[in-house]
Amino acid sequence: MKKQFAIIGLGRFGVSVSTELHKLGHEVLTVDINETKVNEMVNDSTYSSVADGADEKSLRSLGITNFDHVIVAIGDNIQASILCTLLLKEMGIESVWVKAQNYYHHKVLDKIGADKIIHPEHDMGNRIAQHLVSDKVIDYIELSDDFSIAEIAAPSFMNQKSLIDLNIRARFGVTILGLKRGKQFNISPRAEDQIQENDILIVIGHKNDLKRFEENT
Ligand code: ATP
Ligand code: ATP
Ligand code: CA
């Protein structure tokens, strides 16, 4: 069934939640105080609006009370995140999920009635562990807290497609460092190089992007 979601705050987390919900066919309103962020979501959401999530009038003028689910993904501005959550619960929104930055933020959100509190960094740690045991990910090298290299088995739909066709860097933000085909190793493939079934992709990128790449391929 088609559901209605509003996402307030379009950092990496808010964007990935919105894009996925939209892809799954749901009605998605994306909101940010920053116009550039809002414009970037025009194609990946149903409606995209500039508004201050910590301002009651602005929220009401978005028609936010018509949404069953609202996700507060405001990051560093903890004060705005708390105020926004409080306003949404006061307006009677049934399901308000909020991204928390830290333990104290979490405690306050809990007190004011957030229905679910999300810790992407913590959850990501768990998922990384799952990456390690996933059958697509062959190897995983942590370069820093944020960046990794993964060896991923090429899915069959990539067969005979070039990097340009697949538009990998633009779509997922990851870069293919190399293609392993049996004993052959193509280091730094060109954009025209084609992938074949059973190739192994050596992919570098931000962990969030690598995860997105693995899950959507
Ligand atoms: P992520 O880790 O998911 O990338 P982040 O922790 O970097 O996110 P920020 O960039 O601090 O998060 O905030 C996410 C978004 O929330 C930003 O695009 C910012 O413009 C937006 N934002 C901040 N304050 C408000 C507000 N009062 N109303 C609406 N959006 C806001
Ligand atoms: P970009 O916009 O990504 O910096 P570009 O506009 O110079 O690249 P090309 O280098 O011709 O264009 O590549 C076209 C597209 O092919 C890129 O946008 C990217 O999505 C994909 N691509 C090319 N090389 C790679 C690579 N090594 N790994 C992942 N994707 C690639
Ligand atoms: Ca962050």
CSV table of C-alpha atoms and ligand atoms in Angstrom, one decimal:
chain,number,residue,atom,x,y,z
A,1,MET,CA,0.0,0.0,0.0
A,2,LYS,CA,1.2,3.5,-0.8
A,3,LYS,CA,2.2,5.5,2.3
A,4,GLN,CA,2.9,9.2,2.8
A,5,PHE,CA,6.3,10.2,4.3
A,6,ALA,CA,7.9,13.5,5.1
A,7,ILE,CA,11.6,13.8,5.7
A,8,ILE,CA,12.9,16.9,7.4
A,9,GLY,CA,16.7,17.5,7.0
A,10,LEU,CA,18.5,16.4,3.8
A,11,GLY,CA,21.9,15.3,4.9
A,12,ARG,CA,23.2,12.0,3.7
A,13,PHE,CA,20.8,10.1,6.0
A,14,GLY,CA,17.7,12.1,5.0
A,15,VAL,CA,18.6,11.8,1.4
A,16,SER,CA,19.1,8.1,1.4
A,17,VAL,CA,15.9,7.5,3.3
A,18,SER,CA,13.9,9.7,1.0
A,19,THR,CA,15.3,8.4,-2.2
A,20,GLU,CA,14.7,4.8,-1.2
A,21,LEU,CA,11.1,5.5,-0.1
A,22,HIS,CA,10.5,7.3,-3.4
A,23,LYS,CA,12.0,4.5,-5.4
A,24,LEU,CA,9.7,2.0,-3.6
A,25,GLY,CA,6.8,4.1,-4.9
A,26,HIS,CA,5.7,6.0,-1.8
A,27,GLU,CA,4.6,9.6,-1.6
A,28,VAL,CA,7.6,11.5,-0.2
A,29,LEU,CA,7.8,15.2,0.9
A,30,THR,CA,11.4,16.3,1.4
A,31,VAL,CA,12.1,19.4,3.5
A,32,ASP,CA,15.3,21.3,4.3
A,33,ILE,CA,16.1,24.9,5.4
A,34,ASN,CA,18.7,25.0,2.7
A,35,GLU,CA,17.4,25.6,-0.8
A,36,THR,CA,20.2,23.8,-2.6
A,37,LYS,CA,19.5,20.6,-0.7
A,38,VAL,CA,15.8,20.9,-1.6
A,39,ASN,CA,16.5,21.5,-5.3
A,40,GLU,CA,18.8,18.4,-5.4
A,41,MET,CA,15.8,16.2,-4.3
A,42,VAL,CA,13.3,17.4,-6.9
A,43,ASN,CA,13.7,14.2,-9.0
A,44,ASP,CA,13.9,11.8,-6.0
A,45,SER,CA,10.8,12.9,-4.1
A,46,THR,CA,7.2,13.7,-4.8
A,47,TYR,CA,7.4,17.2,-3.3
A,48,SER,CA,10.4,19.1,-2.1
A,49,SER,CA,10.1,22.3,0.0
A,50,VAL,CA,12.2,24.8,1.7
A,51,ALA,CA,11.1,25.3,5.3
A,52,ASP,CA,12.4,25.6,8.9
A,53,GLY,CA,11.5,22.3,10.6
A,54,ALA,CA,11.8,24.1,14.0
A,55,ASP,CA,9.1,26.6,13.2
A,56,GLU,CA,5.4,25.6,13.8
A,57,LYS,CA,4.0,28.0,11.1
A,58,SER,CA,6.3,26.7,8.5
A,59,LEU,CA,5.5,23.1,9.4
A,60,ARG,CA,1.7,23.7,9.2
A,61,SER,CA,2.0,25.5,5.9
A,62,LEU,CA,3.6,22.3,4.5
A,63,GLY,CA,0.5,20.4,5.4
A,64,ILE,CA,2.7,18.2,7.6
A,65,THR,CA,-0.3,17.0,9.6
A,66,ASN,CA,-1.5,15.1,6.6
A,67,PHE,CA,1.5,12.8,6.8
A,68,ASP,CA,1.4,9.5,8.8
A,69,HIS,CA,5.1,9.2,9.1
A,70,VAL,CA,7.7,12.0,9.6
A,71,ILE,CA,11.4,11.4,9.8
A,72,VAL,CA,13.5,14.1,11.4
A,73,ALA,CA,16.9,13.9,9.9
A,74,ILE,CA,18.3,17.2,11.1
A,75,GLY,CA,21.9,16.5,12.1
A,76,ASP,CA,24.3,18.8,13.9
A,77,ASN,CA,21.6,21.3,14.9
A,78,ILE,CA,20.4,19.3,17.9
A,79,GLN,CA,18.2,22.1,19.2
A,80,ALA,CA,16.3,22.3,15.9
A,81,SER,CA,15.9,18.5,15.8
A,82,ILE,CA,14.4,18.5,19.4
A,83,LEU,CA,12.1,21.4,18.7
A,84,CYS,CA,10.9,19.9,15.4
A,85,THR,CA,10.2,16.6,17.1
A,86,LEU,CA,8.3,18.3,19.9
A,87,LEU,CA,6.2,20.3,17.4
A,88,LEU,CA,5.4,17.2,15.4
A,89,LYS,CA,4.3,15.2,18.4
A,90,GLU,CA,2.2,18.2,19.6
A,91,MET,CA,0.5,18.4,16.3
A,92,GLY,CA,-0.5,14.8,16.7
A,93,ILE,CA,1.7,13.1,14.0
A,94,GLU,CA,1.4,9.4,14.7
A,95,SER,CA,4.8,8.2,13.8
A,96,VAL,CA,7.9,10.4,14.3
A,97,TRP,CA,11.3,8.8,13.7
A,98,VAL,CA,14.3,10.9,14.6
A,99,LYS,CA,18.0,10.6,13.9
A,100,ALA,CA,20.0,11.1,17.1
A,101,GLN,CA,23.5,12.5,17.3
A,102,ASN,CA,24.5,11.3,20.7
A,103,TYR,CA,23.3,9.9,24.0
A,104,TYR,CA,22.0,13.1,25.5
A,105,HIS,CA,20.1,13.9,22.3
A,106,HIS,CA,18.6,10.4,22.5
A,107,LYS,CA,17.5,10.9,26.1
A,108,VAL,CA,15.6,14.1,25.3
A,109,LEU,CA,14.0,12.7,22.2
A,110,ASP,CA,12.8,9.7,24.2
A,111,LYS,CA,11.2,12.1,26.8
A,112,ILE,CA,9.4,14.2,24.2
A,113,GLY,CA,7.8,11.2,22.6
A,114,ALA,CA,9.8,10.3,19.5
A,115,ASP,CA,8.5,7.0,18.3
A,116,LYS,CA,11.8,5.7,17.1
A,117,ILE,CA,15.3,7.0,17.6
A,118,ILE,CA,17.9,6.1,15.1
A,119,HIS,CA,21.7,6.0,15.4
A,120,PRO,CA,23.0,5.6,11.9
A,121,GLU,CA,26.6,5.3,12.9
A,122,HIS,CA,25.9,2.7,15.5
A,123,ASP,CA,23.6,0.8,13.2
A,124,MET,CA,26.2,1.1,10.4
A,125,GLY,CA,28.7,-0.7,12.6
A,126,ASN,CA,26.3,-3.7,12.8
A,127,ARG,CA,25.7,-3.6,9.1
A,128,ILE,CA,29.4,-3.5,8.3
A,129,ALA,CA,29.7,-6.7,10.3
A,130,GLN,CA,26.9,-8.1,8.1
A,131,HIS,CA,28.8,-6.9,5.0
A,132,LEU,CA,31.6,-9.1,6.0
A,133,VAL,CA,29.4,-12.2,6.0
A,134,SER,CA,27.3,-11.3,3.0
A,135,ASP,CA,27.8,-13.5,-0.1
A,136,LYS,CA,28.3,-10.6,-2.5
A,137,VAL,CA,31.1,-8.9,-0.5
A,138,ILE,CA,34.2,-11.0,-1.0
A,139,ASP,CA,36.6,-8.8,0.9
A,140,TYR,CA,36.4,-5.5,2.8
A,141,ILE,CA,39.2,-3.2,3.7
A,142,GLU,CA,38.7,-0.4,6.1
A,143,LEU,CA,40.8,2.6,5.1
A,144,SER,CA,39.5,5.0,7.7
A,145,ASP,CA,36.4,5.6,9.8
A,146,ASP,CA,34.6,6.6,6.6
A,147,PHE,CA,36.2,5.0,3.6
A,148,SER,CA,36.6,1.4,2.6
A,149,ILE,CA,37.5,-0.8,-0.4
A,150,ALA,CA,35.2,-3.7,-1.1
A,151,GLU,CA,35.5,-6.6,-3.5
A,152,ILE,CA,32.0,-7.3,-4.8
A,153,ALA,CA,30.8,-9.9,-7.2
A,154,ALA,CA,29.3,-8.3,-10.3
A,155,PRO,CA,25.6,-9.0,-10.4
A,156,SER,CA,24.2,-10.5,-13.6
A,157,PHE,CA,22.4,-7.4,-14.8
A,158,MET,CA,25.8,-5.7,-15.2
A,159,ASN,CA,26.8,-8.2,-17.8
A,160,GLN,CA,28.1,-6.5,-21.0
A,161,LYS,CA,27.5,-3.0,-19.6
A,162,SER,CA,30.2,-0.4,-19.5
A,163,LEU,CA,30.9,1.9,-16.5
A,164,ILE,CA,29.3,4.7,-18.5
A,165,ASP,CA,26.2,2.6,-19.1
A,166,LEU,CA,25.9,1.9,-15.4
A,167,ASN,CA,26.8,5.4,-14.4
A,168,ILE,CA,28.3,4.0,-11.2
A,169,ARG,CA,30.2,6.9,-9.8
A,170,ALA,CA,27.3,9.4,-10.5
A,171,ARG,CA,24.7,7.0,-9.1
A,172,PHE,CA,26.4,5.6,-6.1
A,173,GLY,CA,29.4,7.9,-5.4
A,174,VAL,CA,31.7,4.9,-5.6
A,175,THR,CA,34.6,4.3,-7.9
A,176,ILE,CA,35.6,1.1,-9.5
A,177,LEU,CA,39.4,0.7,-8.9
A,178,GLY,CA,39.8,-2.6,-10.8
A,179,LEU,CA,38.0,-5.5,-12.5
A,180,LYS,CA,39.2,-9.0,-11.8
A,181,ARG,CA,38.3,-11.6,-14.4
A,182,GLY,CA,39.7,-15.0,-13.6
A,183,LYS,CA,43.4,-14.4,-13.6
A,184,GLN,CA,43.2,-11.1,-15.6
A,185,PHE,CA,43.3,-7.9,-13.6
A,186,ASN,CA,42.2,-4.6,-15.2
A,187,ILE,CA,43.5,-1.9,-12.9
A,188,SER,CA,41.9,1.6,-13.2
A,189,PRO,CA,39.3,0.6,-15.9
A,190,ARG,CA,38.2,3.2,-18.4
A,191,ALA,CA,34.6,4.5,-18.6
A,192,GLU,CA,34.0,2.4,-21.8
A,193,ASP,CA,35.3,-0.9,-20.3
A,194,GLN,CA,32.6,-3.5,-20.0
A,195,ILE,CA,31.8,-5.7,-17.0
A,196,GLN,CA,31.1,-9.4,-17.5
A,197,GLU,CA,29.2,-11.8,-15.3
A,198,ASN,CA,31.4,-13.3,-12.7
A,199,ASP,CA,33.8,-10.3,-12.7
A,200,ILE,CA,34.9,-9.1,-9.3
A,201,LEU,CA,34.6,-5.4,-8.8
A,202,ILE,CA,37.1,-3.7,-6.6
A,203,VAL,CA,35.2,-0.7,-5.3
A,204,ILE,CA,36.4,2.3,-3.3
A,205,GLY,CA,34.1,4.7,-1.6
A,206,HIS,CA,32.4,6.0,1.5
A,207,LYS,CA,31.0,3.1,3.6
A,208,ASN,CA,27.4,4.4,3.2
A,209,ASP,CA,27.8,4.6,-0.5
A,210,LEU,CA,29.4,1.1,-0.7
A,211,LYS,CA,26.5,-0.3,1.3
A,212,ARG,CA,24.0,1.4,-1.0
A,213,PHE,CA,25.9,0.1,-4.0
A,214,GLU,CA,25.9,-3.5,-2.7
A,215,GLU,CA,22.3,-3.4,-1.7
A,216,ASN,CA,21.0,-1.9,-5.0
A,217,THR,CA,23.0,-4.0,-7.3
B,1,ATP,P1,24.2,13.1,7.7
B,1,ATP,O1,25.2,12.5,8.6
B,1,ATP,O2,22.9,12.4,7.5
B,1,ATP,O3,24.8,13.5,6.4
B,1,ATP,P2,24.6,15.5,9.1
B,1,ATP,O4,24.8,14.9,10.4
B,1,ATP,O5,25.7,15.9,8.3
B,1,ATP,O6,23.7,14.4,8.3
B,1,ATP,P3,23.5,18.1,8.9
B,1,ATP,O7,24.1,18.3,7.6
B,1,ATP,O8,24.0,18.8,10.1
B,1,ATP,O9,23.5,16.5,9.2
B,1,ATP,O10,21.9,18.3,8.8
B,1,ATP,C1,21.2,17.6,7.9
B,1,ATP,C2,20.3,18.6,7.1
B,1,ATP,O11,19.4,19.2,8.0
B,1,ATP,C3,21.1,19.7,6.5
B,1,ATP,O12,20.9,19.6,5.1
B,1,ATP,C4,20.5,21.0,7.1
B,1,ATP,O13,20.4,22.0,6.1
B,1,ATP,C5,19.2,20.5,7.6
B,1,ATP,N1,18.7,21.4,8.6
B,1,ATP,C6,19.3,21.9,9.7
B,1,ATP,N2,18.5,22.7,10.4
B,1,ATP,C7,17.3,22.6,9.9
B,1,ATP,C8,16.0,23.1,10.2
B,1,ATP,N3,15.8,23.9,11.2
B,1,ATP,N4,15.0,22.8,9.3
B,1,ATP,C9,15.1,22.0,8.3
B,1,ATP,N5,16.3,21.5,7.9
B,1,ATP,C10,17.4,21.7,8.7
B,2,ATP,P1,32.6,12.1,-13.4
B,2,ATP,O1,31.5,13.0,-13.8
B,2,ATP,O2,32.2,10.9,-12.7
B,2,ATP,O3,33.8,12.7,-12.7
B,2,ATP,P2,33.3,12.2,-16.3
B,2,ATP,O4,32.1,13.2,-16.4
B,2,ATP,O5,34.6,12.7,-16.5
B,2,ATP,O6,33.2,11.5,-14.8
B,2,ATP,P3,33.7,9.7,-17.5
B,2,ATP,O7,35.0,9.6,-16.8
B,2,ATP,O8,33.7,9.6,-19.0
B,2,ATP,O9,32.9,11.0,-17.2
B,2,ATP,O10,32.7,8.6,-16.9
B,2,ATP,C1,31.4,8.6,-17.2
B,2,ATP,C2,30.7,8.0,-16.1
B,2,ATP,O11,31.1,6.6,-16.0
B,2,ATP,C3,31.0,8.6,-14.7
B,2,ATP,O12,30.1,9.6,-14.4
B,2,ATP,C4,30.9,7.4,-13.8
B,2,ATP,O13,29.6,7.3,-13.3
B,2,ATP,C5,31.2,6.2,-14.7
B,2,ATP,N1,32.6,5.8,-14.4
B,2,ATP,C6,33.7,6.0,-15.2
B,2,ATP,N2,34.8,5.4,-14.7
B,2,ATP,C7,34.4,4.9,-13.5
B,2,ATP,C8,35.1,4.1,-12.5
B,2,ATP,N3,36.4,3.9,-12.6
B,2,ATP,N4,34.3,3.7,-11.5
B,2,ATP,C9,33.0,4.0,-11.4
B,2,ATP,N5,32.3,4.6,-12.3
B,2,ATP,C10,33.0,5.1,-13.4
B,3,CA,CA,26.9,13.3,10.1
